[in-house]
């Protein structure tokens, strides 16, 4: 494959993992190229209050923390191209990376692409209602004066609600008999009169009613309708690694490419998706890469 750009190290994704990896590589004198499909900062931009990233007593909003990370990233002079990676192939010791425009080649590839939302299944959603069923924070963080239902019972659902309650009325619909979020999130939510949650509540169908949605829920064995403006799904996230070809996955096993190919941060960490862990992954991976390139 002819490539437009050839780099020793390419990092895909500019969230906390990719940013930390790039900063640490620069400190070692290695000049990576970062490919990012959207605004840098990753999912952290949408976290309401981050209280478990050291150095910020009392917490810091995800948005502010991502701005600080990006300021450091910029001050290190890391090169970033706004590109969506579509596929990766491995051949003769190089990774060939196809994006929505140029093609790239690298000797070492770091995949720090985070996660994407799991879509709702088993619920009848009419085609015209689909545009009001939202999955990505970028589509709903700016909502104001809306009546919103959120499906989910974990930290993500409660964090979204705590973010949205300032300007909206929010109800969380939990299928489980009790919320599964951190108890401190639940306590906070209880303090806000425009936030509520209902347990043992499963959404059965979603249809349009006037300009909003009519949601039918099975609630303690009774079917109860609700009228809302939007439905947000916070039912889990899966690794964003579909662009890694099967050919590469086979080669990873056959040739043990673990000194040139890394998946880090939320894309790798299953149940341990936290900013500090993603940042730590990034720094550690950069240190391993530095050792490999010195050999
Ligand atoms: C609402 C919410 C609240 C949270 N609260 C906390 C908290 O309190 N404390 C905490 O520690 N963590 C929290 N988190 C989790 C934290 O945001 C993540 O753990 C962290 O952002 C993971 O970093 P990452 O770099 O691995 O992935 P991400 O932040 O997801 O970054 C991945 C990047 O890769 C890019 N990308 C994806 N696919 C491609 C592609 N094909 N081509 C190019 N670029 C691509 C994406 O656009 C994105 O910028 C929260 C997250 C959310 C959503």
JSON list of N, CA and C in Angstrom, two decimals, residues 204-233:
[
{"chain": "A", "resi": 204, "resn": "UNK", "atom": "N", "xyz": [-40.66, -0.99, 26.90]},
{"chain": "A", "resi": 204, "resn": "UNK", "atom": "CA", "xyz": [-41.17, -1.99, 25.95]},
{"chain": "A", "resi": 204, "resn": "UNK", "atom": "C", "xyz": [-41.20, -1.42, 24.53]},
{"chain": "A", "resi": 205, "resn": "UNK", "atom": "N", "xyz": [-41.68, -0.17, 24.41]},
{"chain": "A", "resi": 205, "resn": "UNK", "atom": "CA", "xyz": [-41.77, 0.42, 23.07]},
{"chain": "A", "resi": 205, "resn": "UNK", "atom": "C", "xyz": [-41.60, 1.94, 23.15]},
{"chain": "A", "resi": 206, "resn": "UNK", "atom": "N", "xyz": [-41.16, 2.50, 22.01]},
{"chain": "A", "resi": 206, "resn": "UNK", "atom": "CA", "xyz": [-40.95, 3.95, 21.92]},
{"chain": "A", "resi": 206, "resn": "UNK", "atom": "C", "xyz": [-41.55, 4.40, 20.59]},
{"chain": "A", "resi": 207, "resn": "UNK", "atom": "N", "xyz": [-42.44, 5.41, 20.66]},
{"chain": "A", "resi": 207, "resn": "UNK", "atom": "CA", "xyz": [-43.03, 5.92, 19.41]},
{"chain": "A", "resi": 207, "resn": "UNK", "atom": "C", "xyz": [-43.13, 7.44, 19.50]},
{"chain": "A", "resi": 208, "resn": "UNK", "atom": "N", "xyz": [-43.41, 8.07, 18.36]},
{"chain": "A", "resi": 208, "resn": "UNK", "atom": "CA", "xyz": [-43.55, 9.53, 18.36]},
{"chain": "A", "resi": 208, "resn": "UNK", "atom": "C", "xyz": [-44.95, 9.91, 18.82]},
{"chain": "A", "resi": 209, "resn": "UNK", "atom": "N", "xyz": [-45.03, 10.98, 19.62]},
{"chain": "A", "resi": 209, "resn": "UNK", "atom": "CA", "xyz": [-46.33, 11.54, 19.99]},
{"chain": "A", "resi": 209, "resn": "UNK", "atom": "C", "xyz": [-46.18, 13.05, 19.88]},
{"chain": "A", "resi": 210, "resn": "UNK", "atom": "N", "xyz": [-46.91, 13.67, 18.95]},
{"chain": "A", "resi": 210, "resn": "UNK", "atom": "CA", "xyz": [-46.69, 15.09, 18.62]},
{"chain": "A", "resi": 210, "resn": "UNK", "atom": "C", "xyz": [-45.20, 15.28, 18.31]},
{"chain": "A", "resi": 211, "resn": "UNK", "atom": "N", "xyz": [-44.54, 16.24, 19.02]},
{"chain": "A", "resi": 211, "resn": "UNK", "atom": "CA", "xyz": [-43.13, 16.44, 18.71]},
{"chain": "A", "resi": 211, "resn": "UNK", "atom": "C", "xyz": [-42.22, 15.67, 19.67]},
{"chain": "A", "resi": 212, "resn": "UNK", "atom": "N", "xyz": [-42.81, 14.90, 20.59]},
{"chain": "A", "resi": 212, "resn": "UNK", "atom": "CA", "xyz": [-42.00, 14.17, 21.58]},
{"chain": "A", "resi": 212, "resn": "UNK", "atom": "C", "xyz": [-42.13, 12.67, 21.43]},
{"chain": "A", "resi": 213, "resn": "UNK", "atom": "N", "xyz": [-41.77, 11.97, 22.51]},
{"chain": "A", "resi": 213, "resn": "UNK", "atom": "CA", "xyz": [-41.81, 10.51, 22.49]},
{"chain": "A", "resi": 213, "resn": "UNK", "atom": "C", "xyz": [-42.85, 9.98, 23.47]},
{"chain": "A", "resi": 214, "resn": "UNK", "atom": "N", "xyz": [-43.45, 8.88, 23.10]},
{"chain": "A", "resi": 214, "resn": "UNK", "atom": "CA", "xyz": [-44.30, 8.16, 24.06]},
{"chain": "A", "resi": 214, "resn": "UNK", "atom": "C", "xyz": [-43.56, 6.85, 24.35]},
{"chain": "A", "resi": 215, "resn": "UNK", "atom": "N", "xyz": [-43.22, 6.69, 25.64]},
{"chain": "A", "resi": 215, "resn": "UNK", "atom": "CA", "xyz": [-42.48, 5.48, 26.04]},
{"chain": "A", "resi": 215, "resn": "UNK", "atom": "C", "xyz": [-43.42, 4.60, 26.85]},
{"chain": "A", "resi": 216, "resn": "UNK", "atom": "N", "xyz": [-43.54, 3.35, 26.43]},
{"chain": "A", "resi": 216, "resn": "UNK", "atom": "CA", "xyz": [-44.36, 2.43, 27.20]},
{"chain": "A", "resi": 216, "resn": "UNK", "atom": "C", "xyz": [-43.42, 1.57, 28.05]},
{"chain": "A", "resi": 217, "resn": "UNK", "atom": "N", "xyz": [-43.67, 1.56, 29.37]},
{"chain": "A", "resi": 217, "resn": "UNK", "atom": "CA", "xyz": [-42.79, 0.81, 30.27]},
{"chain": "A", "resi": 217, "resn": "UNK", "atom": "C", "xyz": [-43.56, -0.27, 31.01]},
{"chain": "A", "resi": 218, "resn": "UNK", "atom": "N", "xyz": [-42.91, -1.40, 31.20]},
{"chain": "A", "resi": 218, "resn": "UNK", "atom": "CA", "xyz": [-43.47, -2.41, 32.07]},
{"chain": "A", "resi": 218, "resn": "UNK", "atom": "C", "xyz": [-42.90, -2.14, 33.46]},
{"chain": "A", "resi": 219, "resn": "UNK", "atom": "N", "xyz": [-43.82, -1.89, 34.40]},
{"chain": "A", "resi": 219, "resn": "UNK", "atom": "CA", "xyz": [-43.37, -1.43, 35.71]},
{"chain": "A", "resi": 219, "resn": "UNK", "atom": "C", "xyz": [-44.11, -2.25, 36.77]},
{"chain": "A", "resi": 220, "resn": "UNK", "atom": "N", "xyz": [-43.37, -3.09, 37.46]},
{"chain": "A", "resi": 220, "resn": "UNK", "atom": "CA", "xyz": [-44.02, -3.96, 38.45]},
{"chain": "A", "resi": 220, "resn": "UNK", "atom": "C", "xyz": [-45.26, -4.64, 37.85]},
{"chain": "A", "resi": 221, "resn": "UNK", "atom": "N", "xyz": [-45.05, -5.19, 36.66]},
{"chain": "A", "resi": 221, "resn": "UNK", "atom": "CA", "xyz": [-46.06, -5.98, 35.94]},
{"chain": "A", "resi": 221, "resn": "UNK", "atom": "C", "xyz": [-47.26, -5.17, 35.44]},
{"chain": "A", "resi": 222, "resn": "UNK", "atom": "N", "xyz": [-47.14, -3.86, 35.41]},
{"chain": "A", "resi": 222, "resn": "UNK", "atom": "CA", "xyz": [-48.19, -3.04, 34.78]},
{"chain": "A", "resi": 222, "resn": "UNK", "atom": "C", "xyz": [-47.55, -2.25, 33.65]},
{"chain": "A", "resi": 223, "resn": "UNK", "atom": "N", "xyz": [-48.29, -2.03, 32.58]},
{"chain": "A", "resi": 223, "resn": "UNK", "atom": "CA", "xyz": [-47.77, -1.22, 31.47]},
{"chain": "A", "resi": 223, "resn": "UNK", "atom": "C", "xyz": [-48.15, 0.24, 31.68]},
{"chain": "A", "resi": 224, "resn": "UNK", "atom": "N", "xyz": [-47.12, 1.10, 31.80]},
{"chain": "A", "resi": 224, "resn": "UNK", "atom": "CA", "xyz": [-47.38, 2.51, 32.11]},
{"chain": "A", "resi": 224, "resn": "UNK", "atom": "C", "xyz": [-46.71, 3.39, 31.05]},
{"chain": "A", "resi": 225, "resn": "UNK", "atom": "N", "xyz": [-47.47, 4.29, 30.42]},
{"chain": "A", "resi": 225, "resn": "UNK", "atom": "CA", "xyz": [-46.86, 5.17, 29.41]},
{"chain": "A", "resi": 225, "resn": "UNK", "atom": "C", "xyz": [-46.23, 6.42, 30.05]},
{"chain": "A", "resi": 226, "resn": "UNK", "atom": "N", "xyz": [-45.23, 6.95, 29.37]},
{"chain": "A", "resi": 226, "resn": "UNK", "atom": "CA", "xyz": [-44.61, 8.22, 29.79]},
{"chain": "A", "resi": 226, "resn": "UNK", "atom": "C", "xyz": [-44.45, 9.07, 28.54]},
{"chain": "A", "resi": 227, "resn": "UNK", "atom": "N", "xyz": [-44.62, 10.37, 28.68]},
{"chain": "A", "resi": 227, "resn": "UNK", "atom": "CA", "xyz": [-44.35, 11.28, 27.56]},
{"chain": "A", "resi": 227, "resn": "UNK", "atom": "C", "xyz": [-43.09, 12.07, 27.87]},
{"chain": "A", "resi": 228, "resn": "UNK", "atom": "N", "xyz": [-42.10, 11.99, 26.99]},
{"chain": "A", "resi": 228, "resn": "UNK", "atom": "CA", "xyz": [-40.85, 12.72, 27.21]},
{"chain": "A", "resi": 228, "resn": "UNK", "atom": "C", "xyz": [-40.42, 13.36, 25.88]},
{"chain": "A", "resi": 229, "resn": "UNK", "atom": "N", "xyz": [-39.40, 14.22, 25.96]},
{"chain": "A", "resi": 229, "resn": "UNK", "atom": "CA", "xyz": [-38.87, 14.81, 24.72]},
{"chain": "A", "resi": 229, "resn": "UNK", "atom": "C", "xyz": [-37.77, 13.93, 24.11]},
{"chain": "A", "resi": 230, "resn": "UNK", "atom": "N", "xyz": [-36.95, 13.34, 25.00]},
{"chain": "A", "resi": 230, "resn": "UNK", "atom": "CA", "xyz": [-35.84, 12.52, 24.52]},
{"chain": "A", "resi": 230, "resn": "UNK", "atom": "C", "xyz": [-35.68, 11.28, 25.41]},
{"chain": "A", "resi": 231, "resn": "UNK", "atom": "N", "xyz": [-35.13, 10.22, 24.80]},
{"chain": "A", "resi": 231, "resn": "UNK", "atom": "CA", "xyz": [-34.73, 9.03, 25.55]},
{"chain": "A", "resi": 231, "resn": "UNK", "atom": "C", "xyz": [-33.23, 8.85, 25.35]},
{"chain": "A", "resi": 232, "resn": "UNK", "atom": "N", "xyz": [-32.50, 8.74, 26.45]},
{"chain": "A", "resi": 232, "resn": "UNK", "atom": "CA", "xyz": [-31.05, 8.51, 26.37]},
{"chain": "A", "resi": 232, "resn": "UNK", "atom": "C", "xyz": [-30.76, 7.09, 26.84]},
{"chain": "A", "resi": 233, "resn": "UNK", "atom": "N", "xyz": [-29.91, 6.39, 26.09]},
{"chain": "A", "resi": 233, "resn": "UNK", "atom": "CA", "xyz": [-29.54, 5.02, 26.48]},
{"chain": "A", "resi": 233, "resn": "UNK", "atom": "C", "xyz": [-28.17, 5.05, 27.15]}
]
